Tab-separated table of C-alpha atoms in Angstrom:
chain	number	residue	atom	x	y	z
U	197	UNK	CA	-60.070	-5.838	73.836
U	198	UNK	CA	-57.074	-6.138	71.472
U	199	UNK	CA	-55.098	-2.941	70.773
U	200	UNK	CA	-54.428	-2.596	66.988
U	201	UNK	CA	-52.887	0.885	67.228
U	202	UNK	CA	-49.381	-0.531	66.783
U	203	UNK	CA	-50.379	-2.246	63.510
U	204	UNK	CA	-52.222	0.824	62.390
U	205	UNK	CA	-49.041	2.817	62.908
U	206	UNK	CA	-46.932	0.327	60.921
U	207	UNK	CA	-49.390	-0.119	58.051
U	208	UNK	CA	-48.365	2.996	56.073
U	209	UNK	CA	-44.674	2.096	56.402
U	210	UNK	CA	-45.425	-1.460	55.362
U	211	UNK	CA	-47.365	-0.270	52.360
U	212	UNK	CA	-44.563	2.050	51.364
U	213	UNK	CA	-41.970	-0.738	51.711
U	214	UNK	CA	-44.054	-3.140	49.640
U	215	UNK	CA	-44.602	-0.451	47.020
U	216	UNK	CA	-40.878	0.273	46.791
U	217	UNK	CA	-40.061	-3.426	46.471
U	218	UNK	CA	-42.612	-3.882	43.704
U	219	UNK	CA	-41.296	-0.790	41.911
U	220	UNK	CA	-37.713	-2.084	42.144
U	221	UNK	CA	-38.698	-5.528	40.841
U	222	UNK	CA	-40.644	-3.925	37.986
U	223	UNK	CA	-37.698	-1.655	37.124
U	224	UNK	CA	-35.111	-4.419	36.924
U	225	UNK	CA	-37.501	-6.790	35.137
U	226	UNK	CA	-38.139	-4.151	32.483
U	227	UNK	CA	-34.384	-3.654	32.158
U	228	UNK	CA	-33.857	-7.364	31.412
U	229	UNK	CA	-36.771	-7.467	28.961
U	230	UNK	CA	-35.728	-4.318	27.094
U	231	UNK	CA	-32.068	-5.401	27.005
U	232	UNK	CA	-33.001	-8.793	25.578
U	233	UNK	CA	-35.351	-7.298	22.994
U	234	UNK	CA	-32.828	-4.677	21.944
U	235	UNK	CA	-29.975	-7.126	21.574
U	236	UNK	CA	-32.078	-9.665	19.664
U	237	UNK	CA	-33.852	-7.430	17.165
U	238	UNK	CA	-31.051	-4.898	16.696
U	239	UNK	CA	-28.582	-7.714	15.933
U	240	UNK	CA	-30.929	-9.000	13.238
U	241	UNK	CA	-31.285	-5.499	11.815
U	242	UNK	CA	-27.523	-4.847	11.872
U	243	UNK	CA	-26.916	-7.881	9.683
U	244	UNK	CA	-28.799	-6.158	6.863
U	245	UNK	CA	-26.642	-3.008	7.058
U	246	UNK	CA	-23.239	-2.346	5.446
U	247	UNK	CA	-20.240	-3.170	7.630
U	248	UNK	CA	-19.045	0.458	7.471
U	249	UNK	CA	-22.378	1.999	8.464
U	250	UNK	CA	-22.530	4.392	11.402
U	251	UNK	CA	-25.465	2.308	12.682
U	252	UNK	CA	-23.073	-0.582	13.301
U	253	UNK	CA	-21.225	1.685	15.753
U	254	UNK	CA	-24.176	3.560	17.275
U	255	UNK	CA	-26.066	0.330	17.939
U	256	UNK	CA	-23.147	-1.789	19.055
U	257	UNK	CA	-23.924	-4.413	21.727
U	258	UNK	CA	-21.816	-2.611	24.345
U	259	UNK	CA	-23.706	0.632	23.744
U	260	UNK	CA	-27.089	-1.117	23.906
U	261	UNK	CA	-26.226	-2.798	27.210
U	262	UNK	CA	-25.271	0.570	28.679
U	263	UNK	CA	-28.507	2.156	27.425
U	264	UNK	CA	-30.535	-0.703	28.920
U	265	UNK	CA	-29.053	0.040	32.335
U	266	UNK	CA	-30.824	3.414	32.247
U	267	UNK	CA	-34.248	1.720	32.355
U	268	UNK	CA	-34.425	0.941	36.120
U	269	UNK	CA	-33.625	4.474	37.245
U	270	UNK	CA	-36.047	5.960	34.690
U	271	UNK	CA	-38.826	3.633	35.865
U	272	UNK	CA	-38.159	4.601	39.489
U	273	UNK	CA	-38.238	8.295	38.552
U	274	UNK	CA	-41.605	7.862	36.875
U	275	UNK	CA	-43.192	5.481	39.381
U	276	UNK	CA	-41.936	6.861	42.699
U	277	UNK	CA	-44.926	9.186	43.014
U	278	UNK	CA	-47.287	6.216	42.679
U	279	UNK	CA	-45.950	4.499	45.815
U	280	UNK	CA	-48.614	4.845	48.479
U	281	UNK	CA	-47.887	6.136	51.955
U	282	UNK	CA	-44.356	7.173	51.015
U	283	UNK	CA	-43.297	10.395	52.793
U	284	UNK	CA	-42.675	13.306	50.449
U	285	UNK	CA	-39.056	13.985	51.572
U	286	UNK	CA	-38.140	10.319	51.086
U	287	UNK	CA	-39.882	10.232	47.712
U	288	UNK	CA	-37.961	13.301	46.572
U	289	UNK	CA	-34.669	11.868	47.805
U	290	UNK	CA	-35.204	8.570	45.988
U	291	UNK	CA	-36.228	10.450	42.845
U	292	UNK	CA	-33.089	12.597	43.018
U	293	UNK	CA	-30.854	9.544	43.353
U	294	UNK	CA	-32.686	7.847	40.491
U	295	UNK	CA	-32.039	10.916	38.341
U	296	UNK	CA	-28.365	10.788	39.322
U	297	UNK	CA	-28.148	7.125	38.296
U	298	UNK	CA	-29.853	7.935	34.998
U	299	UNK	CA	-27.230	10.592	34.255
U	300	UNK	CA	-24.459	8.223	35.345
U	301	UNK	CA	-25.510	5.414	33.012
U	302	UNK	CA	-26.144	7.884	30.192
U	303	UNK	CA	-22.601	9.228	30.532
U	304	UNK	CA	-21.257	5.661	30.558
U	305	UNK	CA	-23.235	4.962	27.377
U	306	UNK	CA	-21.691	8.021	25.702
U	307	UNK	CA	-18.212	6.888	26.812
U	308	UNK	CA	-18.870	3.394	25.429
U	309	UNK	CA	-20.032	4.914	22.150
U	310	UNK	CA	-16.805	6.923	21.904
U	311	UNK	CA	-14.811	3.767	22.649
U	312	UNK	CA	-16.552	1.938	19.805
U	313	UNK	CA	-15.888	4.826	17.411
U	314	UNK	CA	-12.196	4.685	18.312
U	315	UNK	CA	-12.122	0.890	17.951
U	316	UNK	CA	-13.818	1.077	14.536
U	317	UNK	CA	-11.297	3.674	13.439
U	318	UNK	CA	-8.385	1.526	14.604
U	319	UNK	CA	-9.563	-1.545	12.711
U	320	UNK	CA	-10.192	0.585	9.591
U	321	UNK	CA	-13.821	-0.396	9.071
U	322	UNK	CA	-15.562	2.697	10.408
U	323	UNK	CA	-17.241	5.242	8.127
U	324	UNK	CA	-14.541	7.081	6.202
U	325	UNK	CA	-11.920	5.459	8.397
U	326	UNK	CA	-8.313	6.246	7.678
U	327	UNK	CA	-5.212	4.518	8.972
U	328	UNK	CA	-3.042	7.617	8.989
U	329	UNK	CA	-4.320	9.539	12.006
U	330	UNK	CA	-5.177	8.524	15.555
U	331	UNK	CA	-8.382	9.891	17.086
U	332	UNK	CA	-7.691	8.485	20.542
U	333	UNK	CA	-6.799	11.903	21.970
U	334	UNK	CA	-10.104	13.385	20.737
U	335	UNK	CA	-12.014	10.408	22.128
U	336	UNK	CA	-10.347	10.825	25.507
U	337	UNK	CA	-11.128	14.532	25.511
U	338	UNK	CA	-14.766	13.814	24.663
U	339	UNK	CA	-14.978	11.304	27.515
U	340	UNK	CA	-13.376	13.801	29.899
U	341	UNK	CA	-15.932	16.472	28.964
U	342	UNK	CA	-18.772	13.956	29.331
U	343	UNK	CA	-17.511	12.894	32.761
U	344	UNK	CA	-17.213	16.500	33.962
U	345	UNK	CA	-20.699	17.418	32.756
U	346	UNK	CA	-22.065	14.183	34.192
U	347	UNK	CA	-20.477	14.900	37.577
U	348	UNK	CA	-22.073	18.366	37.606
U	349	UNK	CA	-25.514	16.998	36.703
U	350	UNK	CA	-25.255	14.199	39.278
U	351	UNK	CA	-24.260	16.637	41.997
U	352	UNK	CA	-27.095	18.979	41.003
U	353	UNK	CA	-29.604	16.100	41.065
U	354	UNK	CA	-28.548	14.842	44.492
U	355	UNK	CA	-28.475	18.338	45.991
U	356	UNK	CA	-31.726	19.246	44.196
U	357	UNK	CA	-30.146	22.392	42.817
U	358	UNK	CA	-29.921	23.876	39.362
U	359	UNK	CA	-26.759	22.886	37.419
U	360	UNK	CA	-26.331	26.572	36.538
U	361	UNK	CA	-25.629	27.365	40.190
U	362	UNK	CA	-22.828	24.779	40.224
U	363	UNK	CA	-21.475	26.117	36.963
U	364	UNK	CA	-21.374	29.626	38.383
U	365	UNK	CA	-19.403	28.250	41.315
U	366	UNK	CA	-16.947	26.626	38.921
U	367	UNK	CA	-16.321	30.020	37.378
U	368	UNK	CA	-14.791	31.175	40.639
U	369	UNK	CA	-12.625	28.043	40.636
U	370	UNK	CA	-11.399	28.540	37.060
U	371	UNK	CA	-7.864	29.370	38.205
U	372	UNK	CA	-7.692	26.146	40.224
U	373	UNK	CA	-9.134	24.147	37.327
U	374	UNK	CA	-6.601	25.651	34.921
U	375	UNK	CA	-3.822	24.593	37.269
U	376	UNK	CA	-5.216	21.071	37.726
U	377	UNK	CA	-5.816	20.506	34.004
U	378	UNK	CA	-2.796	22.463	32.760
U	379	UNK	CA	-1.040	19.464	31.201
U	380	UNK	CA	-4.296	18.192	29.736
U	381	UNK	CA	-5.044	21.538	28.074
U	382	UNK	CA	-1.492	21.879	26.749
U	383	UNK	CA	-1.537	18.300	25.468
U	384	UNK	CA	-4.871	18.797	23.738
U	385	UNK	CA	-3.668	21.949	21.981
U	386	UNK	CA	-0.464	20.136	20.988
U	387	UNK	CA	-2.482	17.145	19.778
U	388	UNK	CA	-4.656	19.389	17.587
U	389	UNK	CA	-1.563	21.014	16.065
U	390	UNK	CA	0.127	17.648	15.531
U	391	UNK	CA	-2.982	16.234	13.872
U	392	UNK	CA	-3.691	19.326	11.780
U	393	UNK	CA	-0.117	19.553	10.497
U	394	UNK	CA	0.192	15.759	10.101
U	395	UNK	CA	3.373	15.724	12.153
U	396	UNK	CA	2.927	12.323	13.781
U	397	UNK	CA	1.032	9.121	13.122
U	398	UNK	CA	0.823	5.733	14.765
U	399	UNK	CA	3.522	3.578	13.173
U	400	UNK	CA	5.955	6.444	12.492
U	401	UNK	CA	9.598	5.944	13.381
U	402	UNK	CA	10.733	8.947	15.413
U	403	UNK	CA	13.914	9.965	17.204
U	404	UNK	CA	13.815	12.203	20.275
U	405	UNK	CA	17.198	11.842	22.031
U	406	UNK	CA	16.341	14.302	24.811
U	407	UNK	CA	13.772	11.827	26.190
U	408	UNK	CA	15.514	8.629	25.086
U	409	UNK	CA	13.000	7.782	22.340
U	410	UNK	CA	14.128	6.004	19.175
U	411	UNK	CA	11.526	3.690	17.701
U	412	UNK	CA	7.989	3.374	16.415
U	413	UNK	CA	4.940	5.247	17.732
U	414	UNK	CA	2.491	2.675	19.096
U	415	UNK	CA	-0.102	4.922	20.734
U	416	UNK	CA	-1.154	8.583	20.575
U	417	UNK	CA	-3.388	9.535	23.500
U	418	UNK	CA	-4.615	12.821	24.942
U	419	UNK	CA	-1.794	13.240	27.445
U	420	UNK	CA	0.914	10.852	26.262
U	421	UNK	CA	2.540	9.382	23.173
U	422	UNK	CA	4.069	5.910	23.535
U	423	UNK	CA	7.151	4.961	21.530
U	424	UNK	CA	8.456	1.401	21.403
U	425	UNK	CA	12.217	1.645	21.098
U	426	UNK	CA	14.305	-0.829	19.148
U	427	UNK	CA	15.431	-2.462	22.408
U	428	UNK	CA	11.704	-3.207	23.024
U	429	UNK	CA	11.431	-0.690	25.864
U	430	UNK	CA	8.571	1.825	25.935
U	431	UNK	CA	9.205	5.561	26.192
U	432	UNK	CA	6.207	7.649	27.244
U	433	UNK	CA	6.356	11.246	26.039
U	434	UNK	CA	3.958	13.999	27.175
U	435	UNK	CA	2.048	15.122	24.099
U	436	UNK	CA	2.801	18.797	24.705
U	437	UNK	CA	6.535	18.040	24.739
U	438	UNK	CA	6.378	17.077	21.064
U	439	UNK	CA	5.519	20.690	20.296
U	440	UNK	CA	7.921	22.338	22.745
U	441	UNK	CA	10.916	20.175	21.674
U	442	UNK	CA	12.078	18.967	18.284
U	443	UNK	CA	11.991	15.376	17.076
U	444	UNK	CA	12.958	13.560	13.883
U	445	UNK	CA	10.274	11.686	11.950
U	446	UNK	CA	11.500	9.060	9.456
U	447	UNK	CA	8.147	8.804	7.662
U	448	UNK	CA	9.456	10.715	4.640
U	449	UNK	CA	12.200	8.143	4.193
U	450	UNK	CA	9.701	5.284	4.403
U	451	UNK	CA	7.328	6.945	1.919
U	452	UNK	CA	10.120	7.606	-0.591
U	453	UNK	CA	11.020	3.914	-0.742
U	454	UNK	CA	14.726	4.747	-0.448
U	455	UNK	CA	17.137	5.149	2.451
U	456	UNK	CA	20.323	7.193	2.410
U	457	UNK	CA	23.846	5.851	2.681
U	458	UNK	CA	26.342	8.500	3.751
U	459	UNK	CA	29.518	6.859	4.942
U	460	UNK	CA	33.191	7.541	4.341
U	461	UNK	CA	36.260	5.367	3.960
U	462	UNK	CA	39.253	6.970	5.750
U	463	UNK	CA	42.135	6.563	3.269
U	464	UNK	CA	45.825	6.902	4.033
U	465	UNK	CA	46.808	10.134	2.241
U	466	UNK	CA	50.399	8.916	1.842
U	467	UNK	CA	49.208	6.213	-0.577
U	468	UNK	CA	47.635	8.702	-3.027
U	469	UNK	CA	49.745	9.287	-6.153
U	470	UNK	CA	49.508	9.722	-9.917
U	471	UNK	CA	49.188	6.493	-11.809
U	472	UNK	CA	52.179	5.270	-13.750
U	473	UNK	CA	51.629	3.774	-17.238
U	474	UNK	CA	52.123	0.290	-15.837
U	475	UNK	CA	49.640	0.863	-13.011
U	476	UNK	CA	47.123	2.243	-15.470
U	477	UNK	CA	47.507	-0.733	-17.779
U	478	UNK	CA	46.795	-3.010	-14.813
U	479	UNK	CA	43.532	-1.179	-14.157
U	480	UNK	CA	42.316	-1.054	-17.774
U	481	UNK	CA	40.941	-4.586	-17.607
U	482	UNK	CA	38.333	-3.577	-14.990
U	483	UNK	CA	35.004	-3.438	-16.875
U	484	UNK	CA	33.499	-0.674	-14.738
U	485	UNK	CA	36.376	1.677	-15.666
U	486	UNK	CA	36.199	1.252	-19.447
U	487	UNK	CA	34.165	4.421	-19.978
U	488	UNK	CA	36.466	6.293	-17.620
U	489	UNK	CA	39.544	5.512	-19.720
U	490	UNK	CA	37.871	6.247	-23.047
U	491	UNK	CA	39.281	9.598	-24.155
U	492	UNK	CA	36.562	10.349	-26.730
U	493	UNK	CA	33.555	9.572	-24.575
U	494	UNK	CA	34.982	11.113	-21.448
U	495	UNK	CA	33.757	9.792	-18.105
U	496	UNK	CA	30.897	7.511	-17.226
U	497	UNK	CA	27.539	8.628	-18.718
U	498	UNK	CA	25.156	10.120	-16.178
U	499	UNK	CA	21.742	8.439	-15.873
U	500	UNK	CA	18.798	10.711	-16.635
U	501	UNK	CA	17.702	12.838	-13.683
U	502	UNK	CA	20.753	12.042	-11.527
U	503	UNK	CA	23.435	14.340	-10.183
U	504	UNK	CA	27.047	13.384	-9.636
U	505	UNK	CA	30.244	14.796	-8.194
U	506	UNK	CA	32.431	13.468	-11.047
U	507	UNK	CA	33.642	15.835	-13.814
U	508	UNK	CA	32.199	15.452	-17.285
U	509	UNK	CA	35.358	16.296	-19.237
U	510	UNK	CA	37.964	13.633	-20.193
U	511	UNK	CA	40.988	13.329	-17.905
U	512	UNK	CA	44.484	13.382	-19.493
U	513	UNK	CA	46.111	9.959	-19.012
U	514	UNK	CA	49.212	11.362	-17.349
U	515	UNK	CA	47.228	13.284	-14.732
U	516	UNK	CA	45.039	10.534	-13.307
U	517	UNK	CA	45.645	9.658	-9.676
U	518	UNK	CA	44.886	6.312	-8.146
U	519	UNK	CA	42.381	8.080	-5.884
U	520	UNK	CA	40.553	9.588	-8.890
U	521	UNK	CA	40.451	6.193	-10.570
U	522	UNK	CA	39.136	4.539	-7.417
U	523	UNK	CA	36.562	7.290	-7.006
U	524	UNK	CA	35.366	6.691	-10.573
U	525	UNK	CA	35.259	2.961	-9.881
U	526	UNK	CA	33.227	3.464	-6.699
U	527	UNK	CA	30.784	5.675	-8.573
U	528	UNK	CA	30.440	3.191	-11.457
U	529	UNK	CA	29.968	0.363	-8.952
U	530	UNK	CA	27.132	2.232	-7.234
U	531	UNK	CA	25.443	3.011	-10.567
U	532	UNK	CA	25.600	-0.649	-11.572
U	533	UNK	CA	24.514	-1.990	-8.167
U	534	UNK	CA	20.911	-3.322	-8.283
U	535	UNK	CA	20.302	-2.351	-4.651
U	536	UNK	CA	20.972	1.371	-5.237
U	537	UNK	CA	18.038	3.618	-6.164
U	538	UNK	CA	18.314	5.636	-9.367
U	539	UNK	CA	16.058	8.437	-10.465
U	540	UNK	CA	15.122	12.063	-9.773
U	541	UNK	CA	16.179	13.235	-6.342
U	542	UNK	CA	18.281	10.116	-5.700
U	543	UNK	CA	21.681	11.774	-5.498
U	544	UNK	CA	24.721	9.607	-6.100
U	545	UNK	CA	28.092	11.031	-5.109
U	546	UNK	CA	31.590	9.661	-4.654
U	547	UNK	CA	33.685	12.497	-3.261
U	548	UNK	CA	36.691	13.241	-1.121
U	549	UNK	CA	36.214	15.395	1.948
U	550	UNK	CA	38.646	17.682	3.716
U	551	UNK	CA	41.697	15.756	4.990
U	552	UNK	CA	41.667	15.127	8.721
U	553	UNK	CA	44.217	13.833	11.259
U	554	UNK	CA	42.522	10.455	10.904
U	555	UNK	CA	42.931	10.170	7.131
U	556	UNK	CA	41.495	11.386	3.842
U	557	UNK	CA	37.738	10.586	3.835
U	558	UNK	CA	36.269	9.160	0.632
U	559	UNK	CA	32.536	9.609	1.103
U	560	UNK	CA	29.809	7.686	-0.675
U	561	UNK	CA	26.415	9.361	-0.834
U	562	UNK	CA	23.575	7.367	-2.346
U	563	UNK	CA	20.212	5.745	-1.580
U	564	UNK	CA	19.270	2.104	-1.285
U	565	UNK	CA	16.204	0.884	-3.169
U	566	UNK	CA	14.695	-0.427	0.064
U	567	UNK	CA	13.883	1.017	3.483
U	568	UNK	CA	13.838	-2.317	5.317
U	569	UNK	CA	16.519	-2.068	7.980
U	570	UNK	CA	18.050	-5.532	7.535
U	571	UNK	CA	18.138	-5.223	3.741
U	572	UNK	CA	19.576	-1.720	4.007
U	573	UNK	CA	22.398	-2.851	6.303
U	574	UNK	CA	23.109	-5.851	4.059
U	575	UNK	CA	23.432	-3.668	0.946
U	576	UNK	CA	25.540	-1.055	2.744
U	577	UNK	CA	27.832	-3.669	4.271
U	578	UNK	CA	28.313	-5.471	0.941
U	579	UNK	CA	29.213	-2.221	-0.847
U	580	UNK	CA	31.877	-1.227	1.648
U	581	UNK	CA	33.215	-4.766	1.939
U	582	UNK	CA	33.733	-4.798	-1.805
U	583	UNK	CA	35.311	-1.357	-1.998
U	584	UNK	CA	37.693	-2.063	0.895
U	585	UNK	CA	38.726	-5.268	-0.871
U	586	UNK	CA	39.397	-3.326	-4.105
U	587	UNK	CA	41.652	-0.700	-2.459
U	588	UNK	CA	44.926	-2.686	-2.891
U	589	UNK	CA	44.347	-2.953	-6.656
U	590	UNK	CA	44.466	0.847	-6.798
U	591	UNK	CA	47.476	1.116	-4.485
U	592	UNK	CA	45.394	2.624	-1.686
U	593	UNK	CA	45.155	1.744	1.991
U	594	UNK	CA	42.749	2.514	4.776
U	595	UNK	CA	44.047	4.826	7.477
U	596	UNK	CA	44.907	2.844	10.597
U	597	UNK	CA	45.744	4.842	13.707
U	598	UNK	CA	47.613	2.080	15.481
U	599	UNK	CA	50.400	2.465	18.042
U	600	UNK	CA	52.719	0.140	16.163
U	601	UNK	CA	51.655	0.968	12.596
U	602	UNK	CA	54.598	3.310	11.997
U	603	UNK	CA	57.091	0.913	13.540
U	604	UNK	CA	55.808	-1.915	11.356
U	605	UNK	CA	56.179	0.253	8.255
U	606	UNK	CA	59.732	1.127	9.282
U	607	UNK	CA	60.559	-2.524	9.939
U	608	UNK	CA	59.214	-3.604	6.561
U	609	UNK	CA	61.233	-0.840	4.810
U	610	UNK	CA	64.448	-1.926	6.591
U	611	UNK	CA	63.808	-5.546	5.686
U	612	UNK	CA	63.339	-4.582	2.057
U	613	UNK	CA	66.759	-2.928	2.042
């Protein structure tokens, strides 16, 4: 007589294995069906919605794919009790792992949703999107919180314990957590202050010499701010350091539409003298100095809203120095220059500074009508090229600290005699 006890012993295990296989096939088949249905019908529905609708972000394809991945673990959670002949401890273990996978995919879906919100903000088509502030640091913080909570729930599901017990254990580890996430907490607080006070935006030109940063901000994240320097290198600055140290932001210059010129010509003080009648007559033909020589009108008229360093009273003819005349010419040249900004707050000065061992500085203080670097340098270079070329007509010379400059002057004086 045949002994079927061995088969009788294996039958429950076989039934359980077949049941688990069928449940797994059903779970993944439902995932494919639901994913296909969601992507097909939701895409059709999204086409009828405005491009800036929140629905376009909440129901993005990446988010839907992540949500569809939750289906298998949910089906296993629901159907595990229906598997015949499955031992209770094994059923509970499988259910716990299915719950953990559900939490995992749900957290990934939340992270993908935050990524899409950040991407919509960056391309300026999200609801109420603005190009002035970066939300990447807030998105990263939200993902970090979601990952931490997800890790707690996954651990609680696998261990079959209440999440509150794990949270109470984290309370005792708060000092360790504060130490581990110290930079993250400091950077988040700094990021909130920077965003609230509008101190930094993506695209701003900043200077921070203490960290070697001089260029445009290309990325503002939770822990770091990336600056692309003008030599095309990238400087990474901890976000909290922007609050603990000072930095210069050139955004105000860019918004004003004008960029300052503040440069001095070092003149040789020995060439400054009062103009003789013949020297003055040689300068009277210069059109930009006509108002300066006119005794009744006084000096050059001041444009409305501008401030100047030149006196408003007429200058006696016998008390005009070649430096004063050149200063008036430089001022008139700046006023007439089309590349120089005129208007309220656009100061225009031509002034002499305190004499130094390296000459008598004649400083020009004005603003170009453009903030583009190449145009700014072109205008500034052309102005000083012209003024340096005009110095000999006023009997002035640039200061040259050369080893043989004095000997050459002496030699030329001896040759003249």
